Tab-separated table of C-alpha atoms in Angstrom:
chain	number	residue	atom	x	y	z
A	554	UNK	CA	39.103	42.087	-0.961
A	555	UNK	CA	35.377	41.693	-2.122
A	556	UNK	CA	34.450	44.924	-0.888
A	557	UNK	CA	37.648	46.874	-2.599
A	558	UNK	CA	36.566	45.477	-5.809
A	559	UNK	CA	33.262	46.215	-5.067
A	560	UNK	CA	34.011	50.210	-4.595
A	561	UNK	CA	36.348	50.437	-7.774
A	562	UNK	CA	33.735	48.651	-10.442
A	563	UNK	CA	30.882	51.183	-8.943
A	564	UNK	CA	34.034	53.670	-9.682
A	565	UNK	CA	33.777	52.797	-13.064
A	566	UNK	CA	30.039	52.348	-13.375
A	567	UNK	CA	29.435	56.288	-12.364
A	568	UNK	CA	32.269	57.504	-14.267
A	569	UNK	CA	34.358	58.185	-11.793
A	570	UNK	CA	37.134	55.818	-12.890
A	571	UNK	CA	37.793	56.504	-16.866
A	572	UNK	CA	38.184	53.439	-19.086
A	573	UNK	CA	40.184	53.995	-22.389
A	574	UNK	CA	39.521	52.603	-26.240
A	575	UNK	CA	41.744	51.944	-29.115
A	576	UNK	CA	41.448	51.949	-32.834
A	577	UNK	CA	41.804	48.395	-32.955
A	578	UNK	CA	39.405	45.550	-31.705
A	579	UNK	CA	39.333	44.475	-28.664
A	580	UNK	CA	38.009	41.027	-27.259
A	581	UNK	CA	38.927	40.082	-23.949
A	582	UNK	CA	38.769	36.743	-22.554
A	583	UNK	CA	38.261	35.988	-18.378
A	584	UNK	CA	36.488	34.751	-15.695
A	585	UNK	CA	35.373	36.128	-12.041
A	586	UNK	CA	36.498	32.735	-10.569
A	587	UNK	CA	40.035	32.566	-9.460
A	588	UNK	CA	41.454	28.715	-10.655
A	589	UNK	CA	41.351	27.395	-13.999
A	590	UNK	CA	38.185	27.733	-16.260
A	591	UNK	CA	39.719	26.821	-19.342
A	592	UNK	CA	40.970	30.244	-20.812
A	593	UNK	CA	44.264	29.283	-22.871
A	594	UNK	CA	42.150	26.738	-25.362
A	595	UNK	CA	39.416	29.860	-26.113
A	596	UNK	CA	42.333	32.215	-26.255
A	597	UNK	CA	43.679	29.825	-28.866
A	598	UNK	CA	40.460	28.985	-30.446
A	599	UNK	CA	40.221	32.619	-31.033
A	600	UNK	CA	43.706	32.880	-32.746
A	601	UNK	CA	43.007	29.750	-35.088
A	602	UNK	CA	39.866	31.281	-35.612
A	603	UNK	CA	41.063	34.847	-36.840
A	604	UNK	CA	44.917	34.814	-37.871
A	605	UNK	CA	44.268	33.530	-41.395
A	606	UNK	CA	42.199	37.155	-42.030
A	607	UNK	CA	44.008	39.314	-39.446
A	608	UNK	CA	47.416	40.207	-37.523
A	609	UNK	CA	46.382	38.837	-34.541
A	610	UNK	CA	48.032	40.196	-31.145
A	611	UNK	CA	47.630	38.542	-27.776
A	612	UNK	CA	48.171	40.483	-24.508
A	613	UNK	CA	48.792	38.703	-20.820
A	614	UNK	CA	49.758	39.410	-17.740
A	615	UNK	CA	52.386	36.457	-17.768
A	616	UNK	CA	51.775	35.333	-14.687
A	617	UNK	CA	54.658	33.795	-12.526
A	618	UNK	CA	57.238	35.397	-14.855
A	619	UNK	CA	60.396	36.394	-14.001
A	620	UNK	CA	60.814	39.514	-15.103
A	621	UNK	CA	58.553	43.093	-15.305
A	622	UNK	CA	57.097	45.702	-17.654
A	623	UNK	CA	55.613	45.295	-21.301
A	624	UNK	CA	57.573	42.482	-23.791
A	625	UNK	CA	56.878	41.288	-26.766
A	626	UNK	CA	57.974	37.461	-27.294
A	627	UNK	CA	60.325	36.707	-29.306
A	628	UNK	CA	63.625	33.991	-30.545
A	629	UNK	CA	65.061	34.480	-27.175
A	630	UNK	CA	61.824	33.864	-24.494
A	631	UNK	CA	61.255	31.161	-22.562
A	632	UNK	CA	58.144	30.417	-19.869
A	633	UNK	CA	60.315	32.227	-17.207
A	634	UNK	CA	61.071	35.785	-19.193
A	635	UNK	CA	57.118	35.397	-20.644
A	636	UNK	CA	54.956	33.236	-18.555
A	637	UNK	CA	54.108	29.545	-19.463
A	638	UNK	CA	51.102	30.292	-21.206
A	639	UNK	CA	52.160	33.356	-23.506
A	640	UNK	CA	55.131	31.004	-24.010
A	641	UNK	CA	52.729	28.156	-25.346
A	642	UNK	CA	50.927	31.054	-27.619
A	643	UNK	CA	54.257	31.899	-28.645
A	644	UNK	CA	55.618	28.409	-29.606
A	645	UNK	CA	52.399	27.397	-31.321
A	646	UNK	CA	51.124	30.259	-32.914
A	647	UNK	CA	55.021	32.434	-34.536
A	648	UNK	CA	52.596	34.450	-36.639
A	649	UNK	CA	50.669	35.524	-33.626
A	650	UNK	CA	52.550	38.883	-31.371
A	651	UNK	CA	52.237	37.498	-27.894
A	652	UNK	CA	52.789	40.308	-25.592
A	653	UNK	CA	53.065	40.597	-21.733
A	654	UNK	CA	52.476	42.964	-19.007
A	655	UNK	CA	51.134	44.094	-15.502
A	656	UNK	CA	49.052	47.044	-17.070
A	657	UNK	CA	47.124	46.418	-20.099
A	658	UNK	CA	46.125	50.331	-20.415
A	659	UNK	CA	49.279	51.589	-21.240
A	660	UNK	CA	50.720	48.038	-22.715
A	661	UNK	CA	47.918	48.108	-25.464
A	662	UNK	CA	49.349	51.873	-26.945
A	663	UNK	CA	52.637	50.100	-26.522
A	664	UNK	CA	52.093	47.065	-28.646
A	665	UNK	CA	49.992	49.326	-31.361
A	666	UNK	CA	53.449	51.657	-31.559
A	667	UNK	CA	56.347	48.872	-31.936
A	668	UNK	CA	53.559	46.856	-34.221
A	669	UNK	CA	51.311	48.880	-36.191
A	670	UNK	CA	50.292	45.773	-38.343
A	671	UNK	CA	48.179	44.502	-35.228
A	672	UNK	CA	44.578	43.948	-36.209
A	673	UNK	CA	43.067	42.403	-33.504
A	674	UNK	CA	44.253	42.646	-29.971
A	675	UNK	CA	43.019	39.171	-27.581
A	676	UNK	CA	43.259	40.216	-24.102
A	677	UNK	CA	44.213	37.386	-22.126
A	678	UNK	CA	42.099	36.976	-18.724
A	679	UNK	CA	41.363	40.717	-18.270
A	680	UNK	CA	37.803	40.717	-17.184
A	681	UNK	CA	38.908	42.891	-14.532
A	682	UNK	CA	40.682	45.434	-16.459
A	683	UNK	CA	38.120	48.040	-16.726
A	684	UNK	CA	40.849	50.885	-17.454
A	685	UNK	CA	40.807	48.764	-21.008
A	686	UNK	CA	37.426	49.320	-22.974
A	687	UNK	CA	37.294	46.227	-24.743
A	688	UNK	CA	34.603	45.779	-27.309
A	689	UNK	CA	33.282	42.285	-26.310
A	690	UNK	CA	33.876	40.251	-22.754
A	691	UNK	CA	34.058	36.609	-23.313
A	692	UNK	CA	33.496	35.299	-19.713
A	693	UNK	CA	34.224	31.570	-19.094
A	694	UNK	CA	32.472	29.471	-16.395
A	695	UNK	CA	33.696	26.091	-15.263
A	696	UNK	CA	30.274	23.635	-15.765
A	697	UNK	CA	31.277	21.843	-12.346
A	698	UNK	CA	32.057	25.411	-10.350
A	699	UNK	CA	29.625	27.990	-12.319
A	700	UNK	CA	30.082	31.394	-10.688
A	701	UNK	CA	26.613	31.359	-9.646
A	702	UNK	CA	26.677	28.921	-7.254
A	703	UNK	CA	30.024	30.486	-5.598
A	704	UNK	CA	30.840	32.985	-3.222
A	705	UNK	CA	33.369	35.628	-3.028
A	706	UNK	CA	37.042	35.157	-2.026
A	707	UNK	CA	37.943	34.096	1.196
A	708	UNK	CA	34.414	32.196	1.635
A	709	UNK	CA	34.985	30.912	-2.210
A	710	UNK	CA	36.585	31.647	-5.462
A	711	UNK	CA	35.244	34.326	-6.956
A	712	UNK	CA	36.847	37.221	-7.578
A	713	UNK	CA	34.060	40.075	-7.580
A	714	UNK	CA	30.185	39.517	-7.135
A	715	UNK	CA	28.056	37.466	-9.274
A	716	UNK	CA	26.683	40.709	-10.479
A	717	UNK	CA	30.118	41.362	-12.279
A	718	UNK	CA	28.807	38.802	-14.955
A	719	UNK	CA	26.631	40.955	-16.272
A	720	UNK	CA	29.544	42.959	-17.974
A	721	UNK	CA	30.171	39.857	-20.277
A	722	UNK	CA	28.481	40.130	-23.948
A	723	UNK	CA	29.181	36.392	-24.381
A	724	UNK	CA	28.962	33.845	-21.453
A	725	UNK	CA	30.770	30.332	-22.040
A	726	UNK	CA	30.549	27.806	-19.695
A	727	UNK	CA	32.897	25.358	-20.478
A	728	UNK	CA	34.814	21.393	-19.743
A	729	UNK	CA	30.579	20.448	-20.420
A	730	UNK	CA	30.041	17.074	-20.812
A	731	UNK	CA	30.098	15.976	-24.805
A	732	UNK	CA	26.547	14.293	-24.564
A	733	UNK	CA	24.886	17.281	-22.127
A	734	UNK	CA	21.018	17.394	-22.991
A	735	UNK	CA	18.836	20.447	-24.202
A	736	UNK	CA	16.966	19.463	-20.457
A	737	UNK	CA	20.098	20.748	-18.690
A	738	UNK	CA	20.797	23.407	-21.571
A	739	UNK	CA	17.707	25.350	-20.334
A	740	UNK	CA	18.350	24.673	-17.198
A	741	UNK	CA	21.726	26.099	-16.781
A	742	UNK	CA	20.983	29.119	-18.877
A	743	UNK	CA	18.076	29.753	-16.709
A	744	UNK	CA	20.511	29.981	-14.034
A	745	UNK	CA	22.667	32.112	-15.318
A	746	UNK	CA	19.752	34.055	-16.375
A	747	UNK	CA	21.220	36.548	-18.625
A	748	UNK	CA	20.528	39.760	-19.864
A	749	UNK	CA	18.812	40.296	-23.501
A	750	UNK	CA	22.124	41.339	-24.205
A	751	UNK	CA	24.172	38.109	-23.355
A	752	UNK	CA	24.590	35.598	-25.303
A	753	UNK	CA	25.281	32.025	-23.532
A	754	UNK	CA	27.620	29.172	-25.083
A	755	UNK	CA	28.537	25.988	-23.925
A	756	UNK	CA	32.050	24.341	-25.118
A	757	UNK	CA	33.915	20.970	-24.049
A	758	UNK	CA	37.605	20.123	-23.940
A	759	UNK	CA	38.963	18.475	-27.202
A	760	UNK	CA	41.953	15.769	-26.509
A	761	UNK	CA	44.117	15.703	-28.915
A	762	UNK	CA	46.863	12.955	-29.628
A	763	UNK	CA	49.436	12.905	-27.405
A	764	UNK	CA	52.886	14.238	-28.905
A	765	UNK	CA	56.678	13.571	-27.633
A	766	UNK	CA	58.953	16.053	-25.789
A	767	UNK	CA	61.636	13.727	-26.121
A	768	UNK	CA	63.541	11.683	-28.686
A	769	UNK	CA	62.647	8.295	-26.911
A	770	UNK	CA	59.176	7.232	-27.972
A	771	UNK	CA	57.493	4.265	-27.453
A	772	UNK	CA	54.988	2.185	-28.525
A	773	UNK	CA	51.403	3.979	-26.890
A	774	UNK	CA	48.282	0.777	-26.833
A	775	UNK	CA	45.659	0.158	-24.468
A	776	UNK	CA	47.799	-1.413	-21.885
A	777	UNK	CA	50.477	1.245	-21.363
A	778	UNK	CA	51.057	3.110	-17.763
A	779	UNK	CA	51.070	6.583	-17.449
A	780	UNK	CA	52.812	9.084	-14.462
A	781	UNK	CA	50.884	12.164	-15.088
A	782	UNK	CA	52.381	15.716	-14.645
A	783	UNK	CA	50.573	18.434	-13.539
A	784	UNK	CA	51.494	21.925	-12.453
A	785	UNK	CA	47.919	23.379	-13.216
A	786	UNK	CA	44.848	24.773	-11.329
A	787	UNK	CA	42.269	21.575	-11.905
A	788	UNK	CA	44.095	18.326	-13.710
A	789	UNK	CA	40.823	16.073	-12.811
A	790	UNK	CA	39.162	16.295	-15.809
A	791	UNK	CA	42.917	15.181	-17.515
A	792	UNK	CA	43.080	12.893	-15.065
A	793	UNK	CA	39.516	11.204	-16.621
A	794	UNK	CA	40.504	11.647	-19.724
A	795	UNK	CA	43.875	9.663	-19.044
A	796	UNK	CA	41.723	7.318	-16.989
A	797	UNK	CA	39.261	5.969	-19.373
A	798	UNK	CA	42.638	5.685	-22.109
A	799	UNK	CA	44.845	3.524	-20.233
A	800	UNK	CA	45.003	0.919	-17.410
A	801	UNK	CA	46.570	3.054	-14.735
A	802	UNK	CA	47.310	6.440	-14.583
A	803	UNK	CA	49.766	7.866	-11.505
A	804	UNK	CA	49.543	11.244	-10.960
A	805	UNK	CA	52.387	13.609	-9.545
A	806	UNK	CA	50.902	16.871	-8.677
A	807	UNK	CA	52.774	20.316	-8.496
A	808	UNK	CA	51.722	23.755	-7.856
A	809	UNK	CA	49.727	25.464	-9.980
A	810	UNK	CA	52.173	27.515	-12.289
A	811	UNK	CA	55.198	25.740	-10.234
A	812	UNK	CA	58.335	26.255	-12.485
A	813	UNK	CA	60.246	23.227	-11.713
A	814	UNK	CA	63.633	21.995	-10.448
A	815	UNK	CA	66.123	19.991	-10.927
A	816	UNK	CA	65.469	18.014	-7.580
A	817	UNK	CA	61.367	17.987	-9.298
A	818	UNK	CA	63.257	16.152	-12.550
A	819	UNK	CA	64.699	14.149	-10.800
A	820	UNK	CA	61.479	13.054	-8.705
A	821	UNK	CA	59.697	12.561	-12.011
A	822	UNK	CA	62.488	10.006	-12.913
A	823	UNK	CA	62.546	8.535	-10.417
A	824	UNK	CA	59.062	8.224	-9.967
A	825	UNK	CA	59.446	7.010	-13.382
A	826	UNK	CA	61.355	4.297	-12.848
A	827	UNK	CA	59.540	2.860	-9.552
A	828	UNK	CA	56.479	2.060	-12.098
A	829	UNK	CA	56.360	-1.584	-12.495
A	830	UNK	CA	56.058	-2.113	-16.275
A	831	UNK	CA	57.897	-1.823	-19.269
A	832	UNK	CA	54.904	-0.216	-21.514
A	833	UNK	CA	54.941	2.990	-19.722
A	834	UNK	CA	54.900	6.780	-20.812
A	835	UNK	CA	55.407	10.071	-19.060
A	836	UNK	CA	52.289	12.598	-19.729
A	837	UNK	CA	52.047	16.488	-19.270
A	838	UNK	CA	50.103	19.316	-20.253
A	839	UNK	CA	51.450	21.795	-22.757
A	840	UNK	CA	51.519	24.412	-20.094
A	841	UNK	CA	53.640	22.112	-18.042
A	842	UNK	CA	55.904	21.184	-21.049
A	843	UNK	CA	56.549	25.067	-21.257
A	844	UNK	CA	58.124	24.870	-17.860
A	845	UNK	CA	59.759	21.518	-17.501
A	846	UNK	CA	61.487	22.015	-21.039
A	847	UNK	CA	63.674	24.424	-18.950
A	848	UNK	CA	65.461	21.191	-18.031
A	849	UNK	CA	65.619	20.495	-21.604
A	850	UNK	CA	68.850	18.968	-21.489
A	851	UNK	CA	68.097	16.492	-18.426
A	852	UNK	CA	65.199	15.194	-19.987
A	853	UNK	CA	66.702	14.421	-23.361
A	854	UNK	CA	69.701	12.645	-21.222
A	855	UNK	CA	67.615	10.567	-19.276
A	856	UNK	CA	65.822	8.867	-22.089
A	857	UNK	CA	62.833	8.398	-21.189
A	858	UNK	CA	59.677	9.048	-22.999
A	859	UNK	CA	57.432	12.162	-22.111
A	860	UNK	CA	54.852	13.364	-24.566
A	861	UNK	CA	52.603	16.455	-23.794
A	862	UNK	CA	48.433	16.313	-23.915
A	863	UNK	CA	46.984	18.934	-26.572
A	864	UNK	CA	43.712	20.056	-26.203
A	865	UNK	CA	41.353	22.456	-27.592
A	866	UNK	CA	37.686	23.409	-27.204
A	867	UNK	CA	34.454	22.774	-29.306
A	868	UNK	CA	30.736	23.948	-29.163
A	869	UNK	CA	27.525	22.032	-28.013
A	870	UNK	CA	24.118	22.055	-29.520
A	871	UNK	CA	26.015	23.027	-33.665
A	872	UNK	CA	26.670	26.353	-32.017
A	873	UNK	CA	30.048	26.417	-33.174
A	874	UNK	CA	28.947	29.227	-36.519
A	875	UNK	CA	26.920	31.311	-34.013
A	876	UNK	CA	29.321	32.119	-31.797
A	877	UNK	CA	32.281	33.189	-34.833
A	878	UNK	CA	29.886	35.163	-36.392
A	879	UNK	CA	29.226	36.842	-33.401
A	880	UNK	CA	32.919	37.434	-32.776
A	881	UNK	CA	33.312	38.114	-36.929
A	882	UNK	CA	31.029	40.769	-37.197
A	883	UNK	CA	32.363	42.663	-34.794
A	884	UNK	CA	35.969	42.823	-36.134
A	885	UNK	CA	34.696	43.036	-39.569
A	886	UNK	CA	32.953	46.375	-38.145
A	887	UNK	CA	36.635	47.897	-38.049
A	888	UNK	CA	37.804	46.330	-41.213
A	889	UNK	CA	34.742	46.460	-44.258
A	890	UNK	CA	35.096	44.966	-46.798
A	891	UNK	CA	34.881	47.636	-50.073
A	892	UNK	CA	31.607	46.044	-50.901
A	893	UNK	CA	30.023	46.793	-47.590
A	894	UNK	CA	31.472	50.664	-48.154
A	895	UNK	CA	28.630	53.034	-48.507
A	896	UNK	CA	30.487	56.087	-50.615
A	897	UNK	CA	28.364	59.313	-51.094
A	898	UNK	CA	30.284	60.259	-54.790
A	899	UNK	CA	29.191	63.807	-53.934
A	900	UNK	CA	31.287	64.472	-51.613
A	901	UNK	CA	34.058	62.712	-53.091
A	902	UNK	CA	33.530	65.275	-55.985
């Protein structure tokens, strides 16, 4: 596998593989690390951060889905005809056109032609879409598995060389710890050691409050129990989030992606149930809500009381303004203000 990717980015390093642009920008967010690294917070960081200015459009793959080609979400999709995360863009974000499909090259003309008020196109985890010129890479890292300490797939997770980095105009590596010091600051970037062209950022996950799926609430303190659902990639650092909230914390772990069953539902309740306290909650992630709210129905009837765990990202070190005004000033390249028009009158005449 590591050599076949190898051949087709040196394709598209001599020009033998063409790459197309669009009159649009383009930002695409990714990784070279197969797992989680934290891509559906930045992708929504990026809409909060733009769809006040812009019409913002997001573009996936929709992974797991069950269905094929190019769609654009809308009244009638659900986590199974979109994919659970286009599904959470969808439910979160109505403004935002949240898009799906296998090939981004000939989705992107697509999208422009059914919605010609797009402004912006995100590209969701497309780092290795090189038919797609995009105009910046946003390329996440994990701070516990950064990409420079791995190896390529079988032997470890990444999906192309290290090298491959060096595509990225922006490097994040993200789920830092809150209090990390400007000693390890240097030191990680001096790892990475990027390019005079590369910018590097580092980000944390933001916990949110907790918010119910159900109609049952209860009464959250210090001394409730929580089962914990996960159907993601990497649910430890939820798990020490959870941990350092409440007294225990049970986790029932799925698949990553897993769209669930009824016979799953009914292991959750039952699970549930075999918790030995009254003061107890049932916790999943937003992605997972996506998925298990398929069973809609089953889990209002049972009654019991499952919320779903926000979260978002923020920037170390008061970074936060340097890295929008990087991402600003490119899209405000396509769009100038009439201030920032130069207009020879000359000509005009």
């Amino acid at each position: 596998m590591g050599l076949l990717i190898f051949i087709r980015n040196k394709m598209y390093d001599w020009k033998l593989a063409s790459s197309v642009g669009f009159d649009v920008p383009v930002i695409s967010v990714g990784n070279i690390t197969a797992g989680g690294t934290g891509k559906t917070p930045h992708i929504e960081y990026l809409i909060e951060l733009f769809s006040s200015n812009y019409k913002v459009a997001t573009l996936s793959r929709g992974y797991r889905r069950m269905t094929k080609g190019f769609i654009i979400a809308d009244t009638h999709s659900t986590a199974r005809t979109i994919g659970d995360e286009p599904f959470q863009f969808h439910s979160k974000y109505p403004q935002t056109i949240v898009s799906v499909a296998e090939e981004r090259m000939t989705a992107i003309p697509s999208l422009l032609q059914l919605r010609p008020d797009v402004q912006l196109v995100l590209l969701d985890d497309a780092f290795q879409h090189r038919s797609v010129i995009a105009d910046i890479h946003i390329l996440l890292t994990d701070y516990k598995r950064l990409y420079t300490r791995d190896y390529i797939l079988p032997f470890g997770l990444l999906r192309e060389s290290k090298s491959g980095a060096k595509r990225a105009q922006i490097i994040v590596i993200t789920k830092c710890p809150e209090n990390m010091s400007l000693d390890e600051k240097k030191n990680l970037i001096n790892e990475i050691n990027p390019t005079q062209n590369q910018t590097v950022y580092f980000s944390y996950i933001q916990y949110k409050p907790l918010y119910p799926l159900s109609v049952n609430q209860t009464q959250i303190n210090e001394q409730t129990n929580v089962l914990l659902v996960t159907g993601i990639a990497n649910a430890s650092y939820l798990i020490n989030h959870l941990e350092k909230q409440f007294p225990f914390v049970h986790h029932l772990p799925f698949q990553d992606h897993h769209y669930f069953t009824i016979n799953d539902i009914e292991e959750i309740i039952e699970t549930f149930q075999n918790i030995d306290s009254q003061n107890k909650i049932i916790v999943t992630t937003e992605k997972d809500a996506a998925r298990l709210m398929l069973f809609q129905d089953k889990i209002l009837s049972s009654k019991l009381p499952f919320y779903a765990q926000p979260i978002g990202v923020q920037f170390l070190f008061d970074e936060q303004t340097s890295f929008q005004n990087q991402l600003i000033h490119l899209v405000e390249k396509y769009y100038p203000s009439i201030d920032d028009l130069e207009v020879d009158f000359e000509l005009i005449q």
